[in-house]
CSV table of C-alpha atoms and ligand atoms in Angstrom, one decimal:
chain,number,residue,atom,x,y,z
D,543,MET,CA,0.0,0.0,0.0
D,544,ARG,CA,1.4,3.4,-1.0
D,545,VAL,CA,-0.1,6.8,-0.2
D,546,HIS,CA,0.6,10.0,-2.3
D,547,PHE,CA,-0.2,13.2,-0.5
D,548,HIS,CA,-1.6,15.8,-2.9
D,549,GLY,CA,-3.4,18.4,-0.8
D,550,ALA,CA,-4.1,19.6,2.7
D,551,ALA,CA,-0.4,18.6,3.3
D,552,GLY,CA,1.0,21.6,5.1
D,553,GLU,CA,-2.3,23.6,5.1
D,554,VAL,CA,-5.9,23.2,6.0
D,555,THR,CA,-7.6,23.2,2.6
D,556,GLY,CA,-7.6,21.1,-0.6
D,557,SER,CA,-7.7,17.7,1.1
D,558,MET,CA,-6.6,15.0,-1.4
D,559,HIS,CA,-4.7,11.8,-0.9
D,560,LEU,CA,-4.1,9.0,-3.4
D,561,VAL,CA,-3.9,5.4,-2.2
D,562,GLU,CA,-2.3,2.7,-4.4
D,563,VAL,CA,-3.6,-0.6,-3.1
D,564,ALA,CA,-4.3,-4.1,-4.5
D,565,GLY,CA,-3.3,-2.8,-8.0
D,566,LYS,CA,-6.1,-0.1,-7.7
D,567,ARG,CA,-5.9,3.7,-7.1
D,568,VAL,CA,-8.3,5.1,-4.6
D,569,LEU,CA,-8.6,8.8,-4.1
D,570,LEU,CA,-9.5,10.0,-0.5
D,571,ASP,CA,-11.2,13.4,-0.8
D,572,CYS,CA,-10.9,15.8,-3.7
D,573,GLY,CA,-11.2,19.2,-2.0
D,574,MET,CA,-11.0,22.7,-3.1
D,575,CYS,CA,-8.0,25.0,-2.0
D,576,GLN,CA,-9.4,28.0,-0.3
D,577,GLY,CA,-7.8,31.2,1.0
D,578,SER,CA,-5.6,33.5,-1.0
D,579,ALA,CA,-6.3,34.3,-4.6
D,580,GLU,CA,-3.2,32.4,-5.6
D,581,MET,CA,-4.4,29.3,-3.7
D,582,GLU,CA,-7.8,29.5,-5.2
D,583,ALA,CA,-6.3,29.9,-8.7
D,584,SER,CA,-4.4,26.7,-8.2
D,585,ASN,CA,-7.7,24.7,-8.2
D,586,ALA,CA,-7.7,24.9,-12.0
D,587,ASP,CA,-4.2,23.3,-12.3
D,588,PRO,CA,-4.0,19.8,-13.8
D,589,PHE,CA,-4.4,17.1,-11.1
D,590,PRO,CA,-1.1,15.6,-10.0
D,591,PHE,CA,-2.1,12.2,-11.3
D,592,GLU,CA,-3.8,10.7,-14.4
D,593,VAL,CA,-7.5,11.2,-13.9
D,594,ALA,CA,-8.3,8.0,-15.9
D,595,SER,CA,-6.2,5.9,-13.6
D,596,ILE,CA,-8.4,6.4,-10.6
D,597,ASP,CA,-10.7,3.4,-9.7
D,598,ALA,CA,-12.7,4.8,-6.8
D,599,VAL,CA,-13.2,8.0,-4.8
D,600,VAL,CA,-14.1,8.1,-1.1
D,601,LEU,CA,-15.2,11.3,0.4
D,602,SER,CA,-14.9,11.9,4.2
D,603,HIS,CA,-17.5,14.7,4.6
D,604,ALA,CA,-19.3,17.5,2.7
D,605,HIS,CA,-17.1,20.5,3.5
D,606,ILE,CA,-16.0,22.1,0.2
D,607,ASP,CA,-12.3,21.8,1.1
D,608,HIS,CA,-12.8,18.0,1.0
D,609,ILE,CA,-15.2,17.7,-2.0
D,610,GLY,CA,-14.9,20.9,-4.0
D,611,ARG,CA,-12.9,19.6,-6.9
D,612,VAL,CA,-14.9,16.4,-7.5
D,613,PRO,CA,-16.9,18.0,-10.3
D,614,LEU,CA,-13.6,19.0,-11.9
D,615,LEU,CA,-12.4,15.4,-11.7
D,616,VAL,CA,-15.6,14.3,-13.4
D,617,LYS,CA,-15.4,17.1,-16.0
D,618,ARG,CA,-11.9,15.8,-16.8
D,619,GLY,CA,-13.0,12.3,-17.4
D,620,TYR,CA,-13.5,10.4,-14.1
D,621,ARG,CA,-16.5,8.0,-14.5
D,622,GLY,CA,-16.0,5.6,-11.5
D,623,PRO,CA,-17.9,5.3,-8.2
D,624,ILE,CA,-17.9,8.0,-5.5
D,625,PHE,CA,-18.4,6.5,-2.1
D,626,THR,CA,-19.5,8.6,0.9
D,627,GLN,CA,-21.8,8.4,3.9
D,628,GLN,CA,-25.5,8.7,3.3
D,629,ALA,CA,-26.0,12.1,4.9
D,630,THR,CA,-23.0,13.4,3.1
D,631,ALA,CA,-24.5,12.1,-0.2
D,632,ASP,CA,-27.6,14.2,0.7
D,633,LEU,CA,-25.4,17.3,1.3
D,634,LEU,CA,-23.3,16.9,-1.8
D,635,PRO,CA,-25.8,18.4,-4.3
D,636,ILE,CA,-26.4,21.4,-2.1
D,637,MET,CA,-22.7,22.1,-1.5
D,638,LEU,CA,-21.5,21.4,-5.1
D,639,LEU,CA,-24.3,23.3,-6.9
D,640,ASP,CA,-23.5,26.3,-4.7
D,641,SER,CA,-19.8,26.0,-5.5
D,642,ALA,CA,-20.6,25.7,-9.2
D,643,SER,CA,-22.9,28.8,-9.0
D,644,ILE,CA,-20.1,30.8,-7.4
D,645,ALA,CA,-17.6,29.6,-10.1
D,646,GLU,CA,-20.1,30.5,-12.9
D,647,GLY,CA,-20.9,33.9,-11.4
D,648,ASP,CA,-17.1,34.7,-11.0
D,649,ALA,CA,-16.4,33.8,-14.6
D,650,GLU,CA,-19.4,35.8,-15.8
D,651,ARG,CA,-18.3,38.9,-13.8
D,652,PHE,CA,-14.7,38.6,-15.1
D,653,ASN,CA,-15.9,38.2,-18.7
D,654,ARG,CA,-18.1,41.3,-18.5
D,655,ARG,CA,-15.3,43.5,-17.4
D,656,ARG,CA,-12.7,41.7,-19.6
D,657,ARG,CA,-10.5,44.0,-21.6
D,658,ALA,CA,-10.0,43.6,-25.4
D,659,GLY,CA,-7.5,40.9,-26.0
D,660,GLU,CA,-7.8,39.3,-22.6
D,661,PRO,CA,-8.8,35.6,-22.8
D,662,GLU,CA,-12.3,34.6,-21.8
D,663,GLN,CA,-12.5,32.9,-18.3
D,664,VAL,CA,-14.1,29.5,-18.2
D,665,PRO,CA,-15.7,28.5,-14.8
D,666,LEU,CA,-13.9,25.8,-12.9
D,667,TYR,CA,-17.0,23.7,-13.4
D,668,THR,CA,-20.7,24.3,-13.9
D,669,ARG,CA,-24.0,23.0,-12.5
D,670,GLU,CA,-24.2,20.6,-15.4
D,671,ASP,CA,-20.9,19.0,-14.3
D,672,VAL,CA,-22.3,18.6,-10.8
D,673,LYS,CA,-25.2,16.6,-12.2
D,674,LEU,CA,-22.8,14.0,-13.6
D,675,VAL,CA,-21.1,13.7,-10.2
D,676,LEU,CA,-24.4,12.9,-8.5
D,677,GLU,CA,-25.0,10.0,-10.8
D,678,GLN,CA,-21.7,8.5,-9.7
D,679,VAL,CA,-22.4,8.8,-5.9
D,680,GLN,CA,-22.8,5.5,-4.0
D,681,PRO,CA,-24.0,6.2,-0.4
D,682,LEU,CA,-22.7,4.0,2.5
D,683,ALA,CA,-24.1,3.6,6.0
D,684,TYR,CA,-21.8,4.0,9.0
D,685,ASP,CA,-20.1,0.9,10.5
D,686,THR,CA,-20.6,-1.3,7.5
D,687,GLN,CA,-17.6,-2.8,5.8
D,688,THR,CA,-18.0,-2.7,2.0
D,689,LYS,CA,-15.9,-3.8,-1.0
D,690,ILE,CA,-15.4,-0.7,-3.1
D,691,VAL,CA,-13.2,-2.2,-5.9
D,692,GLU,CA,-11.6,-5.6,-6.2
D,693,GLY,CA,-9.3,-6.2,-3.3
D,694,VAL,CA,-10.2,-3.0,-1.4
D,695,GLU,CA,-12.7,-2.6,1.4
D,696,VAL,CA,-13.7,0.4,3.4
D,697,CYS,CA,-15.8,1.2,6.5
D,698,LEU,CA,-17.0,4.6,7.5
D,699,ARG,CA,-17.1,5.6,11.2
D,700,ASP,CA,-18.8,8.7,12.6
D,701,ALA,CA,-16.1,11.4,12.9
D,702,GLY,CA,-18.4,13.8,14.8
D,703,HIS,CA,-17.4,16.8,12.9
D,704,ILE,CA,-20.5,17.6,10.8
D,705,LEU,CA,-23.5,15.6,9.8
D,706,GLY,CA,-22.3,12.6,7.8
D,707,SER,CA,-18.7,13.1,8.5
D,708,ALA,CA,-16.6,10.0,8.4
D,709,ILE,CA,-13.3,8.4,9.5
D,710,VAL,CA,-12.4,6.1,6.6
D,711,GLU,CA,-11.0,2.7,7.4
D,712,LEU,CA,-9.5,1.1,4.3
D,713,TRP,CA,-8.2,-2.5,3.9
D,714,GLY,CA,-6.1,-3.9,1.0
D,715,ASP,CA,-2.8,-5.8,0.4
D,716,GLY,CA,-3.2,-7.2,3.9
D,717,ARG,CA,-2.7,-3.7,5.3
D,718,LYS,CA,-5.0,-1.3,7.0
D,719,LEU,CA,-5.1,2.5,6.6
D,720,VAL,CA,-7.2,4.9,8.7
D,721,PHE,CA,-7.9,8.4,7.4
D,722,SER,CA,-9.4,10.6,10.1
D,723,GLY,CA,-11.1,13.1,7.8
D,724,ASP,CA,-11.8,16.0,10.0
D,725,LEU,CA,-12.4,15.0,13.6
D,726,GLY,CA,-15.0,16.7,15.8
D,727,LEU,CA,-14.6,18.0,19.2
D,728,HIS,CA,-15.7,15.8,22.1
D,729,GLY,CA,-19.1,16.8,23.4
D,730,THR,CA,-20.1,18.8,20.3
D,731,PRO,CA,-23.8,19.3,20.4
D,732,ILE,CA,-26.1,17.5,17.9
D,733,LEU,CA,-23.3,15.1,16.8
D,734,ARG,CA,-22.0,12.0,18.4
D,735,ASP,CA,-18.3,11.9,19.5
D,736,PRO,CA,-15.6,10.8,17.1
D,737,THR,CA,-15.4,7.0,16.9
D,738,ALA,CA,-12.4,5.4,18.6
D,739,VAL,CA,-10.5,3.2,16.2
D,740,GLN,CA,-8.0,0.7,17.6
D,741,GLU,CA,-6.2,-0.9,14.7
D,742,ALA,CA,-4.2,0.4,11.8
D,743,ASP,CA,-0.9,0.1,10.0
D,744,LEU,CA,-0.9,3.7,8.9
D,745,VAL,CA,-3.0,6.6,10.2
D,746,LEU,CA,-3.5,9.9,8.3
D,747,MET,CA,-4.8,12.3,11.0
D,748,GLU,CA,-5.9,15.9,10.7
D,749,SER,CA,-4.0,18.5,12.8
D,750,THR,CA,-5.9,21.8,12.4
D,751,TYR,CA,-5.6,22.6,16.1
D,752,GLY,CA,-2.6,20.4,16.8
D,753,ASP,CA,-0.9,23.2,18.8
D,754,ARG,CA,-3.7,24.4,21.1
D,755,ASN,CA,-6.6,23.5,23.2
D,756,HIS,CA,-10.0,25.1,22.9
D,757,ARG,CA,-11.6,27.0,25.6
D,758,ASP,CA,-14.1,25.0,27.6
D,759,ARG,CA,-17.4,24.8,25.8
D,760,ALA,CA,-19.4,25.9,28.9
D,761,GLU,CA,-17.2,29.0,29.2
D,762,THR,CA,-17.6,29.7,25.5
D,763,ILE,CA,-21.4,29.6,25.8
D,764,VAL,CA,-21.4,32.1,28.7
D,765,GLU,CA,-19.1,34.3,26.5
D,766,LEU,CA,-21.5,34.0,23.6
D,767,GLY,CA,-24.4,35.1,25.9
D,768,ASP,CA,-22.3,38.0,27.2
D,769,ILE,CA,-21.5,39.2,23.6
D,770,LEU,CA,-25.2,39.1,22.7
D,771,GLU,CA,-26.0,41.1,25.9
D,772,SER,CA,-23.3,43.8,25.2
D,773,ALA,CA,-24.3,43.9,21.6
D,774,TRP,CA,-27.9,44.6,22.6
D,775,ARG,CA,-26.7,47.4,24.9
D,776,ASP,CA,-24.6,48.8,22.1
D,777,GLY,CA,-27.6,48.8,19.8
D,778,GLY,CA,-25.7,47.2,16.9
D,779,ASN,CA,-26.1,44.1,14.9
D,780,VAL,CA,-24.3,40.8,15.5
D,781,LEU,CA,-22.6,39.2,12.5
D,782,ILE,CA,-21.6,35.6,12.7
D,783,PRO,CA,-19.7,34.3,9.7
D,784,ALA,CA,-20.4,30.5,9.6
D,785,PHE,CA,-20.3,27.7,7.1
D,786,ALA,CA,-23.8,26.6,6.1
D,787,VAL,CA,-23.1,23.1,7.4
D,788,GLY,CA,-22.1,22.5,11.0
D,789,ARG,CA,-21.6,25.7,13.0
D,790,THR,CA,-24.9,27.2,11.7
D,791,GLN,CA,-26.9,24.3,13.1
D,792,GLU,CA,-24.9,24.3,16.4
D,793,LEU,CA,-25.6,28.0,16.8
D,794,LEU,CA,-29.3,27.5,16.3
D,795,TYR,CA,-29.1,24.7,18.9
D,796,TRP,CA,-27.5,27.0,21.4
D,797,PHE,CA,-30.1,29.7,20.7
D,798,ALA,CA,-32.9,27.2,21.4
D,799,ARG,CA,-31.2,26.1,24.6
D,800,HIS,CA,-30.7,29.6,25.8
D,801,TRP,CA,-33.9,31.1,24.4
D,802,GLU,CA,-35.1,32.4,27.8
D,803,ASP,CA,-31.8,33.5,29.5
D,804,TRP,CA,-30.4,35.2,26.5
D,805,GLN,CA,-33.7,36.9,25.9
D,806,LEU,CA,-33.5,36.0,22.3
D,807,SER,CA,-37.1,36.8,21.5
D,808,ARG,CA,-36.1,40.5,21.4
D,809,TRP,CA,-33.7,39.9,18.4
D,810,ARG,CA,-34.4,39.4,14.8
D,811,ILE,CA,-32.4,36.4,13.7
D,812,PHE,CA,-31.4,35.9,10.1
D,813,LEU,CA,-30.0,32.8,8.5
D,814,ASP,CA,-28.9,34.6,5.3
D,815,SER,CA,-28.0,31.8,3.1
D,816,PRO,CA,-29.5,30.3,0.0
D,817,MET,CA,-28.2,26.9,1.1
D,818,ALA,CA,-29.2,27.0,4.8
D,819,GLY,CA,-32.8,26.0,4.4
D,820,LYS,CA,-31.8,23.0,2.3
D,821,VAL,CA,-29.2,21.9,4.8
D,822,VAL,CA,-31.6,22.2,7.6
D,823,GLU,CA,-33.9,19.8,5.7
D,824,VAL,CA,-31.0,17.3,5.4
D,825,TYR,CA,-30.4,17.5,9.1
D,826,ASP,CA,-34.1,16.9,9.7
D,827,HIS,CA,-33.9,13.7,7.6
D,828,HIS,CA,-31.1,12.3,9.7
D,829,HIS,CA,-32.3,12.7,13.3
D,830,ALA,CA,-31.1,9.1,13.7
D,831,LEU,CA,-27.5,10.3,13.5
D,832,PHE,CA,-28.0,12.9,16.3
D,833,ASP,CA,-26.8,12.2,19.8
D,834,ALA,CA,-29.3,11.5,22.6
D,835,ASP,CA,-29.3,15.0,23.9
D,836,ALA,CA,-30.1,16.6,20.5
D,837,GLN,CA,-32.9,14.1,19.9
D,838,ALA,CA,-34.4,15.4,23.1
D,839,VAL,CA,-33.9,19.1,22.3
D,840,TRP,CA,-35.5,18.6,18.8
D,841,ARG,CA,-38.6,17.1,20.5
D,842,GLY,CA,-38.9,20.1,22.8
D,843,THR,CA,-39.7,23.8,22.2
D,844,PRO,CA,-38.5,26.0,20.6
D,845,ASN,CA,-37.2,23.7,17.9
D,846,PRO,CA,-33.8,25.1,17.0
D,847,PHE,CA,-34.6,25.2,13.2
D,848,ARG,CA,-38.0,26.8,13.8
D,849,LEU,CA,-37.3,29.7,16.3
D,850,PRO,CA,-40.2,32.0,16.1
D,851,ASN,CA,-38.0,35.1,15.1
D,852,LEU,CA,-35.8,33.2,12.7
D,853,ARG,CA,-35.9,34.1,9.1
D,854,THR,CA,-34.1,32.1,6.4
D,855,THR,CA,-33.4,34.4,3.5
D,856,SER,CA,-32.7,32.8,0.1
D,857,THR,CA,-33.1,35.5,-2.5
D,858,THR,CA,-30.7,38.4,-3.1
D,859,GLU,CA,-33.5,40.9,-2.5
D,860,GLU,CA,-34.3,39.5,0.9
D,861,SER,CA,-30.6,39.5,1.8
D,862,MET,CA,-30.2,43.2,0.6
D,863,ALA,CA,-33.2,44.1,2.8
D,864,ILE,CA,-31.2,43.1,5.9
D,865,ASN,CA,-28.6,45.8,5.0
D,866,ARG,CA,-31.1,48.4,6.1
D,867,ILE,CA,-31.3,47.2,9.6
D,868,GLU,CA,-28.9,49.1,11.8
D,869,GLY,CA,-29.4,47.2,15.1
D,870,GLY,CA,-31.1,44.4,16.8
D,871,ALA,CA,-30.3,41.7,14.2
D,872,ILE,CA,-28.2,38.6,14.6
D,873,ILE,CA,-27.1,37.7,11.1
D,874,ILE,CA,-25.6,34.3,10.4
D,875,ALA,CA,-24.1,34.1,6.9
D,876,GLY,CA,-21.3,32.3,4.9
D,877,SER,CA,-18.6,32.0,4.3
D,878,GLY,CA,-17.2,31.0,7.6
D,879,MET,CA,-13.8,32.5,6.9
D,880,ALA,CA,-15.4,35.7,5.3
D,881,SER,CA,-13.5,34.8,2.1
D,882,GLY,CA,-16.7,35.2,0.1
D,883,GLY,CA,-20.4,34.9,0.2
D,884,ARG,CA,-23.1,37.1,1.7
D,885,ILE,CA,-21.3,37.8,4.9
D,886,LEU,CA,-19.2,40.3,2.9
D,887,HIS,CA,-22.1,42.6,2.2
D,888,HIS,CA,-23.0,42.5,5.9
D,889,LEU,CA,-19.4,43.3,6.9
D,890,MET,CA,-19.3,46.2,4.4
D,891,GLN,CA,-22.4,47.6,6.1
D,892,ASN,CA,-21.4,47.0,9.7
D,893,LEU,CA,-17.6,47.1,10.2
D,894,GLY,CA,-17.6,50.8,10.4
D,895,ARG,CA,-20.3,50.9,13.1
D,896,ARG,CA,-19.1,51.1,16.7
D,897,GLY,CA,-22.1,49.2,18.1
D,898,ALA,CA,-21.6,46.3,15.8
D,899,HIS,CA,-20.1,43.0,16.9
D,900,VAL,CA,-18.5,40.3,14.6
D,901,VAL,CA,-18.2,36.8,16.2
D,902,PHE,CA,-15.9,34.3,14.6
D,903,VAL,CA,-16.8,30.8,15.6
D,904,GLY,CA,-14.5,28.7,13.4
D,905,TYR,CA,-11.0,28.4,12.1
D,906,GLN,CA,-9.7,31.4,10.1
D,907,GLY,CA,-7.3,30.2,7.4
D,908,ASN,CA,-4.2,32.1,6.2
D,909,GLY,CA,-4.9,34.8,3.7
D,910,THR,CA,-8.6,35.1,4.5
D,911,LEU,CA,-10.5,38.3,5.5
D,912,GLY,CA,-11.5,36.5,8.7
D,913,ARG,CA,-7.9,35.9,9.6
D,914,ARG,CA,-7.1,39.6,9.1
D,915,LEU,CA,-10.0,40.7,11.2
D,916,VAL,CA,-9.2,38.2,14.0
D,917,ASP,CA,-5.6,39.4,13.9
D,918,GLY,CA,-6.7,43.0,14.6
D,919,ALA,CA,-6.6,44.7,11.2
D,920,ARG,CA,-7.9,48.3,11.5
D,921,TRP,CA,-8.6,48.6,7.8
D,922,VAL,CA,-9.7,45.8,5.5
D,923,ARG,CA,-10.4,45.7,1.7
D,924,ILE,CA,-13.6,44.2,0.5
D,925,HIS,CA,-14.7,44.2,-3.2
D,926,ARG,CA,-11.9,46.8,-3.9
D,927,LYS,CA,-13.0,49.3,-1.3
D,928,ASP,CA,-11.3,50.0,2.1
D,929,PHE,CA,-13.3,49.8,5.3
D,930,ARG,CA,-12.3,51.0,8.7
D,931,VAL,CA,-13.0,48.4,11.4
D,932,ASN,CA,-14.8,50.1,14.3
D,933,ALA,CA,-17.0,47.0,15.1
D,934,LYS,CA,-15.9,44.8,18.0
D,935,ILE,CA,-14.3,41.5,16.8
D,936,HIS,CA,-14.6,38.4,18.9
D,937,THR,CA,-13.2,34.8,18.5
D,938,VAL,CA,-15.1,32.2,20.4
D,939,GLY,CA,-12.8,29.2,20.3
D,940,GLY,CA,-14.8,26.6,22.1
D,941,LEU,CA,-17.4,26.2,19.2
D,942,SER,CA,-14.9,24.8,16.9
D,943,ALA,CA,-15.9,21.9,14.6
D,944,HIS,CA,-12.4,20.4,15.1
D,945,ALA,CA,-10.9,18.4,17.9
D,946,ASP,CA,-8.1,20.3,19.7
D,947,GLN,CA,-4.7,19.1,20.7
D,948,GLN,CA,-6.0,17.0,23.6
D,949,GLY,CA,-8.8,15.6,21.4
D,950,LEU,CA,-6.3,14.6,18.6
D,951,MET,CA,-4.0,13.0,21.1
D,952,ALA,CA,-6.8,11.1,22.8
D,953,TRP,CA,-8.1,9.8,19.4
D,954,PHE,CA,-4.7,8.6,18.4
D,955,GLY,CA,-4.1,7.2,21.8
D,956,HIS,CA,-6.8,4.5,21.1
D,957,PHE,CA,-4.6,2.8,18.6
D,958,GLU,CA,-2.8,-0.3,19.9
D,959,PRO,CA,-0.1,-1.1,18.9
D,960,LYS,CA,0.8,2.4,17.7
D,961,PRO,CA,0.7,2.6,13.9
D,962,ALA,CA,2.8,4.9,11.7
D,963,LEU,CA,1.3,8.3,11.6
D,964,ALA,CA,1.2,11.1,8.9
D,965,LEU,CA,-0.3,14.4,9.9
D,966,VAL,CA,-2.4,16.2,7.3
D,967,HIS,CA,-4.8,19.2,7.2
D,968,GLY,CA,-2.8,21.5,9.4
D,969,GLU,CA,-0.4,24.4,9.1
D,970,ASP,CA,3.2,23.6,10.0
D,971,LYS,CA,3.2,25.3,13.4
D,972,ALA,CA,0.3,23.2,14.5
D,973,ARG,CA,1.6,19.9,13.1
D,974,GLU,CA,5.1,20.3,14.5
D,975,ALA,CA,3.7,20.9,18.0
D,976,LEU,CA,1.4,17.9,17.7
D,977,ALA,CA,4.2,15.7,16.2
D,978,GLY,CA,6.4,16.6,19.1
D,979,GLU,CA,3.7,15.7,21.7
D,980,ILE,CA,2.8,12.4,20.1
D,981,GLY,CA,6.4,11.5,19.4
D,982,GLU,CA,7.3,12.0,23.1
D,983,ARG,CA,4.2,10.1,24.4
D,984,ASP,CA,4.0,7.2,22.0
D,985,GLY,CA,7.5,7.1,20.6
D,986,VAL,CA,6.2,6.9,17.0
D,987,GLU,CA,7.7,8.5,14.0
D,988,VAL,CA,5.5,11.2,12.6
D,989,THR,CA,5.5,12.2,9.0
D,990,LEU,CA,4.6,15.8,8.2
D,991,ALA,CA,3.3,15.1,4.7
D,992,ARG,CA,3.9,17.7,1.9
D,993,PRO,CA,2.3,17.8,-1.5
D,994,GLY,CA,4.3,15.1,-3.4
D,995,THR,CA,5.3,13.1,-0.3
D,996,THR,CA,4.9,9.4,-0.8
D,997,LEU,CA,4.6,6.9,2.1
D,998,ASP,CA,4.8,3.1,1.8
D,999,VAL,CA,3.2,0.8,4.4
T,693,ZN,ZN1,-14.5,19.9,7.6
């Protein structure tokens, strides 16, 4: 068994690993690179392997940095099966059609402004390409070992990161590989905790937060309540950049849980996302995957997805109307790293207002607007205009969708005997710290995979 690392190897986006096993080639994830303009442009590069040589694709979960280049793979000729968990299969069309719309919109805008002589821009892929992808998807249930191609079996285990997220166990050539995908944080609401796996010859583990521990969730929730209280006193709006899948549903869960004590009925709450309504439907179809606490919360009132003052806005006009509100609104919108999406318009309206609050609840990647704001920038550039930052910027660490250093160490700690370990999906600072900790505790050699790294097992 041989693994080639092609993405999210030294950074947190563009997850893609190629496994050569039993004479077959299996691609684990096919994600989009996100962040700086340069990184995003790299998505159009040729794949670092022969597309026609791939026999099967396995997707860990529905975040775009793990699935965003699948339509490109299909556009360039991949016709084989795409295996993923059932809930992820339901989320795929929502996520990929949105991604295609963004690509089509960007290309159209570029071509409209194009100067004479400049070549026409072609979208990375279109909604038509996504339709082909969906025909190739083969949903799998959790905890069921399945032959995906001759000589290769996989089993998906709940990773507790977002709905449908999976740890991939893969067998072939008498060896076993475990790919963590993105691992959730222990005790994350709605979802079950990441499954402990005991056996492997090689583990590919994410390391997003390999160098730090999150604040305690209970403290974080108190902090979130305090931010809402001070925002109410300041008379401004609260902006929460959040990915449509994962943090958005968790926020609504907390709003339902603290409906009374946070006096949420006095706010207007907007879920400003064309995708959010559809994602909520998928969550509603998969209550069986919720943990016991969430199943109880969803039976009670208010239902997190049906808060009485919650409005889900899908059209651009509805979204623009929110721009006129100067205070008393909680606006949840994507993208989570403020690198695009509707949150940009709300930031343009609100960043200059002293009473406004911006609350970051997830990881802010290098080169993103979110990272600049979190790092304390006083001026930021959005859509070619400069904006002074007068709003208060908050980072609430404990709501992360990712396991922290303790969580990653605990998950790897379940393996016995200790397998070889490659750290993926983390910036170098985070991976080096985690590699140091695990090396010291378990005495294993840890590979910090880079694009182009090959590992034999
Ligand atoms: Zn993820």
